[in-house]
């Protein structure tokens, strides 16, 4: 804030808010976009907030939705601040020019956290760098866990996703006053946030509320309704109450969170298990989002930027020592991975042939990551009628064992690598050049739809961020994909990882079999029982129950 510069005041549909200037950026925190989702509103769709008179102070982050803390093993790497209070359906805005004449591009950020953790108050998600570079950044809180994604017979499904839609509608109605252009909105998210973005892309009610989309480490998908119901029933059994929204609404929030943690101990991305997720509901999510997007029947003109990290699975397996346990299990771990991924022996054999030096945990991790994430994103890029841009984040953390793991890229996306919270995952001294590349690509995409490399086509170009082009002695590319890292020379690898993904052609005969959330199981009941049993044995063997 410069001398004599007054605090910025902006009018929203529900009242005026006063922000603060921080390093020349106008910042507004904790703006309500919906009423507190408790009391009679618990487990119900969001409702508009009560209008307020005067000017509401928007200097501090608003309350965060109820959520359990990370386990000790994950708390070492991830930060998740808690702000108490009921008014948790709020959002934050960073803007370089809080006035209706600016008409700047807008990015709406949906955080990750497996739909059970996270918030917009995580310091890594500070939006000042985006505002510095001419983009209005909006970050959103939404209901989590059973409050946001419990499936009940007496309440609408997906209230957390409905919160996100309400926030997107608020942006469309309000962002002009903050200097943004409602016709240039990019909806972006990471992990569960990206899965949410994919669902909103396919939601009829979200049509016209965004122009571009960024999916980071999360494809469009819908969960099996039975998987979510099992989670609710486990909680109901522990609480000794009916599995209904009415009964759950009478339970103390802290007790509900403790029970949710106990019921979800066996749930991880690699090992599966009952968990919360977006489900097909016939309304906001009328059908599987990935299938709808591949068919081209929804959001046909939306431009896509999609990416993942090279070693996504390491954040799921390194904390708590699961990586070593999976390595020791050997054949049992591979059997569990085949069950988890609905494939036969040909897939792990193919991965082993392509990666002869890899341990069992690396093979299992890459298989599950490709099955759940890279393969559907490849298919989406190939099927979309509009422009799609694909990248891989390849820089390894300076902390032992993490590699280029899930969520490592976020400090580079937001250019917040100097924060202690980013260093918890990246280690000290992350490369400045990489932050400029990663953050700059998102800014360019939000501003003009082109992150700076070729769009997806039949040659499958994938921009590698954080690793230089591998070269052979003759100066050409190495066939095995190995080579030195040089941040000064980012490159586009054609057909990157296509050999691994091709192994799934025979394992998954239909384009979206691995991500369909509804409809009959393509396997026999006996085969399905056998696969579930194999996964359950693997979970017990690696000691997930104890951690």
Coordinates of C-alpha atoms in Angstrom, one line a residue:
X1 CA 0.0 0.0 0.0
X2 CA 1.4 3.4 -1.0
X3 CA 1.2 6.5 1.1
X4 CA -2.3 7.9 1.0
X5 CA -3.8 4.8 -0.7
X6 CA -7.1 3.9 1.0
X7 CA -8.2 0.3 1.6
X8 CA -10.1 -1.0 -1.5
X9 CA -13.8 -1.3 -1.1
X10 CA -15.9 -3.3 -3.6
X11 CA -19.7 -3.9 -3.8
X12 CA -20.8 -7.5 -4.1
X13 CA -24.5 -8.7 -4.6
X14 CA -24.8 -9.1 -0.8
X15 CA -23.0 -6.0 0.4
X16 CA -19.8 -4.1 0.3
X17 CA -16.4 -5.5 1.4
X18 CA -13.2 -3.8 2.4
X19 CA -9.9 -5.5 1.5
X20 CA -6.2 -4.5 2.0
X21 CA -3.4 -3.6 -0.3
X22 CA -0.5 -5.9 0.1
X23 CA 2.6 -5.2 -2.0
X24 CA 0.4 -3.2 -4.4
X25 CA -2.1 -6.0 -4.8
X26 CA -5.7 -5.6 -3.5
X27 CA -6.6 -8.7 -1.4
X28 CA -10.1 -9.6 -0.2
X29 CA -10.4 -12.6 2.1
X30 CA -13.3 -14.5 3.6
X31 CA -16.1 -13.1 1.4
X32 CA -19.3 -15.2 1.9
X33 CA -20.8 -16.6 -1.3
X34 CA -23.4 -18.8 0.5
X35 CA -25.0 -19.1 4.0
X36 CA -23.4 -21.2 6.8
X37 CA -24.2 -24.9 5.9
X38 CA -25.3 -25.9 9.4
X39 CA -28.5 -26.2 11.4
X40 CA -31.4 -26.7 9.0
X41 CA -29.0 -26.2 6.1
X42 CA -26.8 -29.1 7.0
X43 CA -26.4 -31.6 4.1
X44 CA -28.6 -29.4 2.0
X45 CA -27.7 -27.5 -1.2
X46 CA -26.1 -24.0 -0.6
X47 CA -28.3 -21.0 0.0
X48 CA -27.5 -17.3 -0.6
X49 CA -25.9 -15.5 2.3
X50 CA -27.8 -12.9 4.3
X51 CA -27.1 -9.4 2.9
X52 CA -25.2 -7.1 5.2
X53 CA -25.3 -3.4 5.8
X54 CA -22.3 -1.1 5.9
X55 CA -18.9 -2.4 4.8
X56 CA -17.8 -5.9 5.8
X57 CA -14.1 -6.3 6.7
X58 CA -12.4 -8.8 4.4
X59 CA -8.8 -8.7 5.7
X60 CA -8.5 -12.2 7.1
X61 CA -9.3 -15.7 5.8
X62 CA -12.8 -16.9 6.7
X63 CA -13.6 -20.1 8.6
X64 CA -12.5 -23.3 7.0
X65 CA -15.0 -26.2 6.5
X66 CA -14.9 -29.0 9.1
X67 CA -12.1 -31.5 8.3
X68 CA -9.9 -33.9 10.2
X69 CA -6.2 -33.1 10.6
X70 CA -3.6 -34.9 8.5
X71 CA -1.9 -37.9 10.1
X72 CA 1.5 -37.3 11.6
X73 CA 3.1 -38.9 8.6
X74 CA 1.4 -36.5 6.1
X75 CA 1.6 -33.5 8.3
X76 CA 5.3 -33.6 7.9
X77 CA 4.8 -32.7 4.2
X78 CA 1.5 -30.9 3.9
X79 CA 0.0 -27.8 5.7
X80 CA -3.7 -27.5 6.4
X81 CA -4.6 -24.5 8.6
X82 CA -7.9 -24.4 10.5
X83 CA -10.0 -21.3 11.0
X84 CA -12.9 -21.9 13.3
X85 CA -16.4 -20.7 12.6
X86 CA -19.6 -21.5 10.9
X87 CA -19.4 -19.2 7.9
X88 CA -17.1 -21.5 6.0
X89 CA -18.6 -21.1 2.4
X90 CA -16.4 -18.2 1.6
X91 CA -13.8 -17.2 -1.0
X92 CA -10.8 -14.9 -1.5
X93 CA -9.9 -12.5 -4.3
X94 CA -6.5 -11.1 -5.3
X95 CA -6.6 -8.4 -8.0
X96 CA -4.2 -5.8 -9.3
X97 CA -7.0 -3.4 -10.2
X98 CA -10.2 -3.5 -8.2
X99 CA -12.4 -1.6 -10.6
X100 CA -15.0 -2.4 -13.2
X101 CA -13.0 -1.1 -16.1
X102 CA -10.0 -3.4 -15.9
X103 CA -11.6 -6.5 -17.5
X104 CA -8.7 -8.8 -16.6
X105 CA -8.6 -12.6 -17.0
X106 CA -9.8 -14.6 -14.0
X107 CA -8.7 -17.9 -12.5
X108 CA -11.0 -19.7 -10.0
X109 CA -9.0 -22.1 -7.9
X110 CA -10.5 -25.3 -6.3
X111 CA -8.0 -26.9 -3.9
X112 CA -7.3 -30.6 -3.5
X113 CA -7.2 -32.9 -0.5
X114 CA -9.2 -36.0 -1.4
X115 CA -12.5 -34.1 -0.8
X116 CA -11.8 -34.5 2.9
X117 CA -9.0 -31.9 3.7
X118 CA -7.6 -28.7 2.4
X119 CA -8.9 -25.1 2.2
X120 CA -8.3 -21.8 0.4
X121 CA -6.2 -20.6 3.5
X122 CA -3.3 -22.9 2.7
X123 CA -0.3 -20.4 2.3
X124 CA 0.9 -22.2 -0.9
X125 CA -2.3 -20.9 -2.7
X126 CA -1.5 -17.2 -2.1
X127 CA -2.7 -15.5 -5.3
X128 CA -0.4 -12.4 -5.3
X129 CA 1.8 -13.7 -8.1
X130 CA -1.1 -14.2 -10.4
X131 CA -2.4 -10.7 -9.6
X132 CA 1.1 -9.4 -10.1
X133 CA 1.0 -10.8 -13.6
X134 CA -2.4 -9.4 -14.5
X135 CA -4.8 -12.2 -13.5
X136 CA -7.5 -12.0 -10.9
X137 CA -7.3 -15.1 -8.7
X138 CA -10.3 -16.4 -6.8
X139 CA -9.8 -19.3 -4.3
X140 CA -12.8 -21.1 -2.9
X141 CA -13.8 -23.1 0.3
X142 CA -16.4 -25.8 -0.1
X143 CA -17.8 -28.5 2.2
X144 CA -15.7 -31.6 2.6
X145 CA -16.0 -35.3 3.7
X146 CA -19.4 -36.5 4.8
X147 CA -20.7 -32.9 5.1
X148 CA -20.0 -32.3 1.4
X149 CA -20.0 -35.8 -0.2
X150 CA -22.0 -38.1 2.0
X151 CA -24.7 -40.0 0.1
X152 CA -28.0 -40.2 1.9
X153 CA -31.5 -41.3 0.9
X154 CA -33.1 -38.1 2.3
X155 CA -30.8 -35.4 0.9
X156 CA -29.4 -34.3 -2.5
X157 CA -26.0 -35.8 -3.5
X158 CA -22.9 -33.7 -4.0
X159 CA -23.5 -30.7 -1.8
X160 CA -19.8 -29.9 -1.9
X161 CA -19.9 -29.7 -5.7
X162 CA -23.0 -27.6 -5.4
X163 CA -21.0 -25.2 -3.2
X164 CA -18.4 -24.9 -6.0
X165 CA -21.1 -24.2 -8.5
X166 CA -22.5 -21.4 -6.2
X167 CA -19.0 -19.9 -6.0
X168 CA -18.7 -20.0 -9.7
X169 CA -22.1 -18.3 -10.1
X170 CA -20.9 -15.6 -7.6
X171 CA -17.8 -15.0 -9.7
X172 CA -19.9 -14.6 -12.8
X173 CA -22.1 -12.0 -11.1
X174 CA -19.5 -10.2 -9.0
X175 CA -16.0 -10.3 -10.5
X176 CA -16.4 -7.3 -12.8
X177 CA -16.4 -5.1 -9.7
X178 CA -13.0 -6.6 -8.7
X179 CA -11.4 -5.9 -12.1
X180 CA -12.2 -9.3 -13.7
X181 CA -13.9 -10.2 -16.9
X182 CA -16.7 -12.8 -16.4
X183 CA -16.2 -13.8 -20.1
X184 CA -12.6 -14.8 -19.5
X185 CA -12.8 -17.2 -16.5
X186 CA -10.5 -20.2 -16.2
X187 CA -11.7 -22.8 -13.8
X188 CA -8.7 -24.7 -12.4
X189 CA -8.0 -27.3 -9.7
X190 CA -5.5 -29.9 -8.5
X191 CA -6.2 -33.5 -7.4
X192 CA -9.8 -33.6 -6.0
X193 CA -10.1 -30.0 -7.1
X194 CA -9.3 -31.0 -10.7
X195 CA -11.9 -33.9 -10.4
X196 CA -14.4 -31.3 -9.3
X197 CA -13.5 -29.0 -12.2
X198 CA -14.1 -32.0 -14.6
X199 CA -17.5 -32.5 -13.1
X200 CA -18.4 -28.9 -13.4
X201 CA -17.3 -28.9 -17.0
X202 CA -19.9 -31.6 -17.6
X203 CA -22.6 -30.0 -15.4
X204 CA -25.4 -28.3 -17.4
X205 CA -25.9 -25.7 -14.7
X206 CA -22.2 -24.5 -15.1
X207 CA -22.6 -23.8 -18.8
X208 CA -21.4 -20.3 -19.7
X209 CA -19.6 -19.7 -16.4
X210 CA -16.1 -20.4 -17.6
X211 CA -14.1 -20.3 -20.8
X212 CA -11.0 -22.4 -20.1
X213 CA -10.1 -25.2 -17.7
X214 CA -7.0 -26.5 -16.0
X215 CA -6.9 -30.0 -14.7
X216 CA -3.8 -30.7 -12.6
X217 CA -3.3 -34.3 -11.3
X218 CA -7.0 -35.2 -11.5
X219 CA -9.2 -36.4 -14.4
X220 CA -13.0 -36.0 -14.7
X221 CA -14.6 -38.9 -12.9
X222 CA -17.5 -40.1 -10.8
X223 CA -17.3 -42.5 -7.9
X224 CA -19.2 -45.7 -7.6
X225 CA -22.2 -44.9 -5.5
X226 CA -21.9 -48.1 -3.5
X227 CA -18.3 -47.1 -2.5
X228 CA -19.6 -43.8 -1.0
X229 CA -22.6 -45.6 0.6
X230 CA -20.2 -48.1 2.3
X231 CA -18.3 -45.2 3.8
X232 CA -21.5 -43.6 5.2
X233 CA -22.7 -47.0 6.5
X234 CA -19.4 -47.6 8.3
X235 CA -19.8 -44.3 10.0
X236 CA -23.4 -44.9 10.9
X237 CA -22.5 -48.3 12.4
X238 CA -19.9 -46.7 14.6
X239 CA -22.2 -43.9 15.6
X240 CA -25.1 -46.4 16.1
X241 CA -27.5 -44.2 14.1
X242 CA -29.4 -44.6 10.8
X243 CA -27.5 -43.8 7.6
X244 CA -29.6 -40.8 6.9
X245 CA -28.9 -37.1 6.6
X246 CA -31.4 -36.3 9.3
X247 CA -29.6 -38.6 11.8
X248 CA -26.1 -37.4 10.8
X249 CA -27.2 -33.8 11.1
X250 CA -27.8 -34.3 14.9
X251 CA -24.2 -35.6 15.5
X252 CA -21.6 -33.2 16.9
X253 CA -19.2 -32.1 14.2
X254 CA -16.0 -33.1 16.0
X255 CA -17.4 -36.6 16.7
X256 CA -18.4 -36.9 13.1
X257 CA -14.9 -36.0 12.0
X258 CA -13.3 -38.6 14.3
X259 CA -15.7 -41.2 13.1
X260 CA -15.0 -40.3 9.5
X261 CA -11.3 -40.7 10.1
X262 CA -11.7 -44.1 11.6
X263 CA -14.0 -45.3 8.8
X264 CA -11.6 -44.2 6.1
X265 CA -8.4 -45.6 7.4
X266 CA -8.1 -48.1 4.6
X267 CA -8.7 -45.5 1.8
X268 CA -5.7 -44.4 -0.3
X269 CA -5.5 -43.7 -4.0
X270 CA -3.2 -46.7 -4.5
X271 CA -5.0 -49.1 -2.3
X272 CA -8.6 -47.9 -2.8
X273 CA -11.2 -48.5 -0.2
X274 CA -14.5 -46.8 0.7
X275 CA -14.2 -43.1 0.4
X276 CA -16.1 -39.9 -0.5
X277 CA -16.4 -38.7 -4.1
X278 CA -18.6 -37.0 -6.7
X279 CA -21.4 -39.4 -7.8
X280 CA -23.8 -39.4 -10.7
X281 CA -26.9 -37.8 -9.3
X282 CA -29.1 -37.3 -12.4
X283 CA -29.1 -33.5 -11.8
X284 CA -25.9 -31.6 -11.4
X285 CA -23.9 -34.7 -12.5
X286 CA -26.4 -36.3 -15.0
X287 CA -23.9 -38.9 -16.3
X288 CA -20.2 -39.9 -15.9
X289 CA -18.3 -36.6 -16.6
X290 CA -15.4 -38.2 -18.5
X291 CA -17.8 -40.1 -20.9
X292 CA -19.8 -36.9 -21.4
X293 CA -16.6 -34.9 -22.2
X294 CA -15.2 -37.5 -24.5
X295 CA -18.5 -37.7 -26.4
X296 CA -18.2 -34.0 -26.9
X297 CA -21.7 -33.4 -25.8
X298 CA -20.8 -30.8 -23.1
X299 CA -18.4 -27.8 -23.0
X300 CA -17.4 -28.4 -26.6
X301 CA -15.6 -25.0 -26.9
X302 CA -13.7 -25.1 -23.6
X303 CA -9.9 -25.0 -23.9
X304 CA -8.0 -27.4 -21.8
X305 CA -4.6 -27.4 -20.0
X306 CA -3.9 -30.7 -18.3
X307 CA -0.9 -32.0 -16.4
X308 CA 0.5 -34.4 -13.9
X309 CA 3.7 -35.0 -11.9
X310 CA 6.1 -37.7 -12.9
X311 CA 6.0 -39.6 -9.6
X312 CA 2.4 -38.8 -8.4
X313 CA 2.3 -42.0 -6.3
X314 CA 5.3 -41.2 -4.1
X315 CA 3.2 -38.8 -1.9
X316 CA 0.8 -41.7 -1.3
X317 CA 3.4 -44.3 -0.5
X318 CA 6.5 -42.5 1.0
X319 CA 4.8 -41.1 4.2
X320 CA 4.6 -43.8 6.8
X321 CA 7.0 -46.1 5.0
X322 CA 4.4 -47.7 2.7
X323 CA 6.9 -47.7 -0.2
X324 CA 9.2 -50.1 1.5
X325 CA 6.4 -52.3 2.7
X326 CA 5.0 -52.6 -0.9
X327 CA 8.5 -53.5 -2.2
X328 CA 8.8 -56.3 0.4
X329 CA 5.4 -57.7 -0.6
X330 CA 6.5 -58.3 -4.2
X331 CA 4.0 -60.6 -6.0
X332 CA 1.2 -59.9 -3.5
X333 CA 1.5 -56.2 -4.2
X334 CA 1.4 -56.8 -7.9
X335 CA -1.7 -59.0 -7.5
X336 CA -3.4 -56.2 -5.5
X337 CA -2.4 -53.7 -8.2
X338 CA -3.9 -55.8 -10.9
X339 CA -7.1 -56.1 -8.9
X340 CA -7.2 -52.3 -8.3
X341 CA -6.6 -51.6 -12.0
X342 CA -8.9 -54.4 -13.4
X343 CA -6.1 -55.8 -15.6
X344 CA -4.2 -59.0 -16.2
X345 CA -0.6 -60.1 -15.9
X346 CA 0.4 -58.5 -19.2
X347 CA 0.3 -55.0 -17.8
X348 CA 2.7 -55.4 -14.9
X349 CA 5.0 -57.5 -17.1
X350 CA 5.0 -54.8 -19.7
X351 CA 5.9 -52.2 -17.1
X352 CA 8.7 -54.4 -15.8
X353 CA 10.1 -54.8 -19.3
X354 CA 10.0 -51.0 -19.9
X355 CA 11.5 -50.3 -16.5
X356 CA 13.8 -53.2 -15.6
X357 CA 15.5 -51.4 -12.7
X358 CA 12.2 -50.4 -11.0
X359 CA 11.2 -51.9 -7.7
X360 CA 7.8 -53.4 -7.0
X361 CA 6.5 -50.2 -5.4
X362 CA 7.4 -48.1 -8.4
X363 CA 5.7 -50.5 -10.8
X364 CA 2.6 -50.6 -8.6
X365 CA 2.6 -46.9 -8.2
X366 CA 3.0 -46.1 -11.8
X367 CA 0.4 -48.6 -12.8
X368 CA -2.2 -47.2 -10.5
X369 CA -1.3 -43.6 -11.4
X370 CA -1.5 -44.3 -15.2
X371 CA -4.8 -46.2 -14.7
X372 CA -6.5 -43.6 -12.6
X373 CA -5.0 -40.4 -14.0
X374 CA -2.8 -40.3 -17.1
X375 CA -4.8 -42.7 -19.2
X376 CA -8.1 -40.9 -18.9
X377 CA -6.4 -37.5 -19.4
X378 CA -4.7 -38.8 -22.6
X379 CA -8.1 -40.0 -23.8
X380 CA -9.7 -36.7 -23.0
X381 CA -7.1 -34.8 -24.8
X382 CA -7.5 -37.0 -27.8
X383 CA -11.2 -36.8 -28.0
X384 CA -11.9 -33.2 -27.3
X385 CA -12.9 -31.0 -30.3
X386 CA -11.1 -27.9 -28.9
X387 CA -7.5 -27.2 -28.1
X388 CA -5.8 -29.3 -25.4
X389 CA -2.3 -28.8 -24.0
X390 CA -0.6 -31.4 -21.9
X391 CA 2.4 -31.3 -19.6
X392 CA 4.4 -33.3 -17.1
X393 CA 6.1 -31.8 -14.0
X394 CA 9.3 -33.7 -13.6
X395 CA 11.5 -31.9 -11.1
X396 CA 12.2 -34.1 -8.0
X397 CA 11.9 -32.8 -4.5
X398 CA 15.0 -32.2 -2.6
X399 CA 13.6 -34.3 0.2
X400 CA 14.5 -38.1 0.3
X401 CA 12.2 -40.4 -1.6
X402 CA 9.6 -38.0 -2.8
X403 CA 10.7 -37.5 -6.4
X404 CA 8.3 -35.4 -8.5
X405 CA 5.4 -36.4 -6.3
X406 CA 1.7 -35.4 -6.1
X407 CA 1.2 -31.7 -5.1
X408 CA 4.9 -30.8 -5.4
X409 CA 4.2 -28.6 -8.4
X410 CA 1.8 -26.2 -6.5
X411 CA 4.5 -24.0 -5.1
X412 CA 5.7 -23.5 -8.6
X413 CA 2.2 -22.9 -10.0
X414 CA 1.5 -20.2 -7.5
X415 CA 5.2 -19.0 -7.4
X416 CA 5.1 -19.3 -3.6
X417 CA 8.2 -21.5 -3.3
X418 CA 9.7 -19.2 -0.7
X419 CA 7.0 -20.0 1.9
X420 CA 7.9 -22.6 4.6
X421 CA 4.7 -24.5 3.6
X422 CA 6.1 -25.1 0.1
X423 CA 9.5 -26.1 1.5
X424 CA 7.8 -28.8 3.5
X425 CA 7.3 -30.8 0.3
X426 CA 10.0 -29.4 -2.0
X427 CA 12.8 -29.0 0.4
X428 CA 15.0 -25.8 0.4
X429 CA 15.9 -23.8 -2.6
X430 CA 13.5 -24.8 -5.4
X431 CA 14.7 -23.6 -8.8
X432 CA 13.5 -20.1 -9.6
X433 CA 13.5 -20.8 -13.4
X434 CA 11.0 -23.6 -12.9
X435 CA 8.6 -21.4 -11.1
X436 CA 8.8 -18.9 -13.9
X437 CA 8.1 -21.7 -16.4
X438 CA 5.2 -23.3 -14.5
X439 CA 3.5 -20.2 -13.3
X440 CA 4.1 -18.4 -16.6
X441 CA 2.4 -21.3 -18.5
X442 CA -0.8 -21.0 -16.4
X443 CA -0.8 -17.2 -16.7
X444 CA -0.5 -17.4 -20.5
X445 CA -3.2 -20.0 -20.7
X446 CA -5.6 -17.9 -18.6
X447 CA -4.9 -14.8 -20.6
X448 CA -5.0 -16.2 -24.1
X449 CA -5.6 -19.9 -24.2
X450 CA -2.0 -20.9 -25.2
X451 CA 0.5 -21.9 -22.5
X452 CA 3.4 -21.7 -24.8
X453 CA 3.8 -25.1 -26.6
X454 CA 2.0 -27.2 -29.2
X455 CA -1.6 -28.4 -28.7
X456 CA -2.3 -32.1 -28.5
X457 CA -2.5 -33.9 -31.8
X458 CA -1.8 -37.4 -33.2
X459 CA 1.9 -37.1 -32.2
X460 CA 0.9 -36.6 -28.5
X461 CA 3.2 -33.7 -27.5
X462 CA 3.8 -33.4 -23.8
X463 CA 5.7 -30.4 -22.4
X464 CA 8.2 -31.6 -19.8
X465 CA 8.7 -29.0 -17.0
X466 CA 11.7 -29.4 -14.8
X467 CA 13.8 -31.8 -17.0
X468 CA 15.7 -31.2 -20.2
X469 CA 15.4 -33.1 -23.4
X470 CA 17.2 -36.4 -23.1
X471 CA 20.0 -36.7 -25.7
X472 CA 21.9 -39.6 -27.2
X473 CA 25.6 -39.5 -28.1
X474 CA 24.7 -38.3 -31.6
X475 CA 22.8 -35.4 -30.1
X476 CA 19.3 -36.9 -30.8
X477 CA 16.7 -38.0 -28.3
X478 CA 17.4 -41.1 -26.2
X479 CA 14.9 -43.9 -26.9
X480 CA 14.7 -44.9 -23.2
X481 CA 13.8 -41.4 -22.1
X482 CA 16.8 -41.1 -19.8
X483 CA 19.1 -38.2 -19.7
X484 CA 20.4 -35.1 -17.8
X485 CA 18.2 -32.5 -16.3
X486 CA 18.6 -28.9 -17.3
X487 CA 16.0 -26.4 -16.3
X488 CA 17.3 -23.9 -18.9
X489 CA 16.0 -26.1 -21.7
X490 CA 12.4 -27.2 -21.2
X491 CA 11.2 -29.3 -24.1
X492 CA 8.2 -31.1 -25.6
X493 CA 8.5 -34.9 -25.7
X494 CA 6.4 -36.5 -28.5
X495 CA 4.7 -39.7 -27.5
X496 CA 5.9 -39.2 -23.9
X497 CA 5.1 -42.4 -21.9
X498 CA 3.0 -43.8 -24.8
X499 CA 4.7 -47.2 -24.5
X500 CA 3.4 -47.6 -21.0
X501 CA 0.0 -46.3 -21.7
X502 CA -0.3 -48.6 -24.7
X503 CA -0.1 -51.6 -22.4
X504 CA -3.7 -50.8 -21.3
X505 CA -5.2 -51.3 -24.8
X506 CA -5.9 -54.9 -24.2
X507 CA -6.6 -54.5 -20.5
X508 CA -9.3 -51.9 -21.0
X509 CA -11.2 -52.6 -24.2
X510 CA -13.6 -49.7 -23.8
X511 CA -12.3 -46.1 -23.8
X512 CA -13.6 -45.2 -20.3
X513 CA -14.1 -48.6 -18.6
X514 CA -11.7 -47.7 -15.8
X515 CA -13.5 -44.5 -14.7
X516 CA -17.2 -45.3 -15.3
X517 CA -19.0 -44.8 -12.0
X518 CA -22.4 -46.3 -12.8
X519 CA -23.8 -49.3 -14.7
X520 CA -23.1 -53.0 -14.5
X521 CA -19.7 -54.4 -13.6
X522 CA -18.1 -55.7 -16.8
X523 CA -16.7 -58.7 -14.9
X524 CA -18.6 -61.6 -13.4
X525 CA -19.6 -61.3 -9.7
X526 CA -17.2 -64.0 -8.8
X527 CA -14.3 -62.2 -10.5
X528 CA -15.3 -58.9 -8.8
X529 CA -15.3 -60.6 -5.4
X530 CA -11.8 -62.1 -6.1
X531 CA -10.4 -58.7 -7.1
X532 CA -11.9 -57.0 -4.0
X533 CA -10.4 -59.7 -1.8
X534 CA -6.9 -59.3 -3.4
X535 CA -7.0 -55.5 -2.7
X536 CA -8.2 -56.1 0.9
X537 CA -5.3 -58.5 1.5
X538 CA -2.9 -56.0 0.2
X539 CA -4.2 -53.2 2.4
X540 CA -3.9 -55.4 5.5
X541 CA -0.5 -56.6 4.5
X542 CA 1.0 -53.1 4.1
X543 CA -0.4 -52.1 7.5
X544 CA -2.8 -49.4 6.4
X545 CA -5.1 -50.2 9.3
X546 CA -2.4 -49.2 11.8
X547 CA -1.6 -46.0 10.1

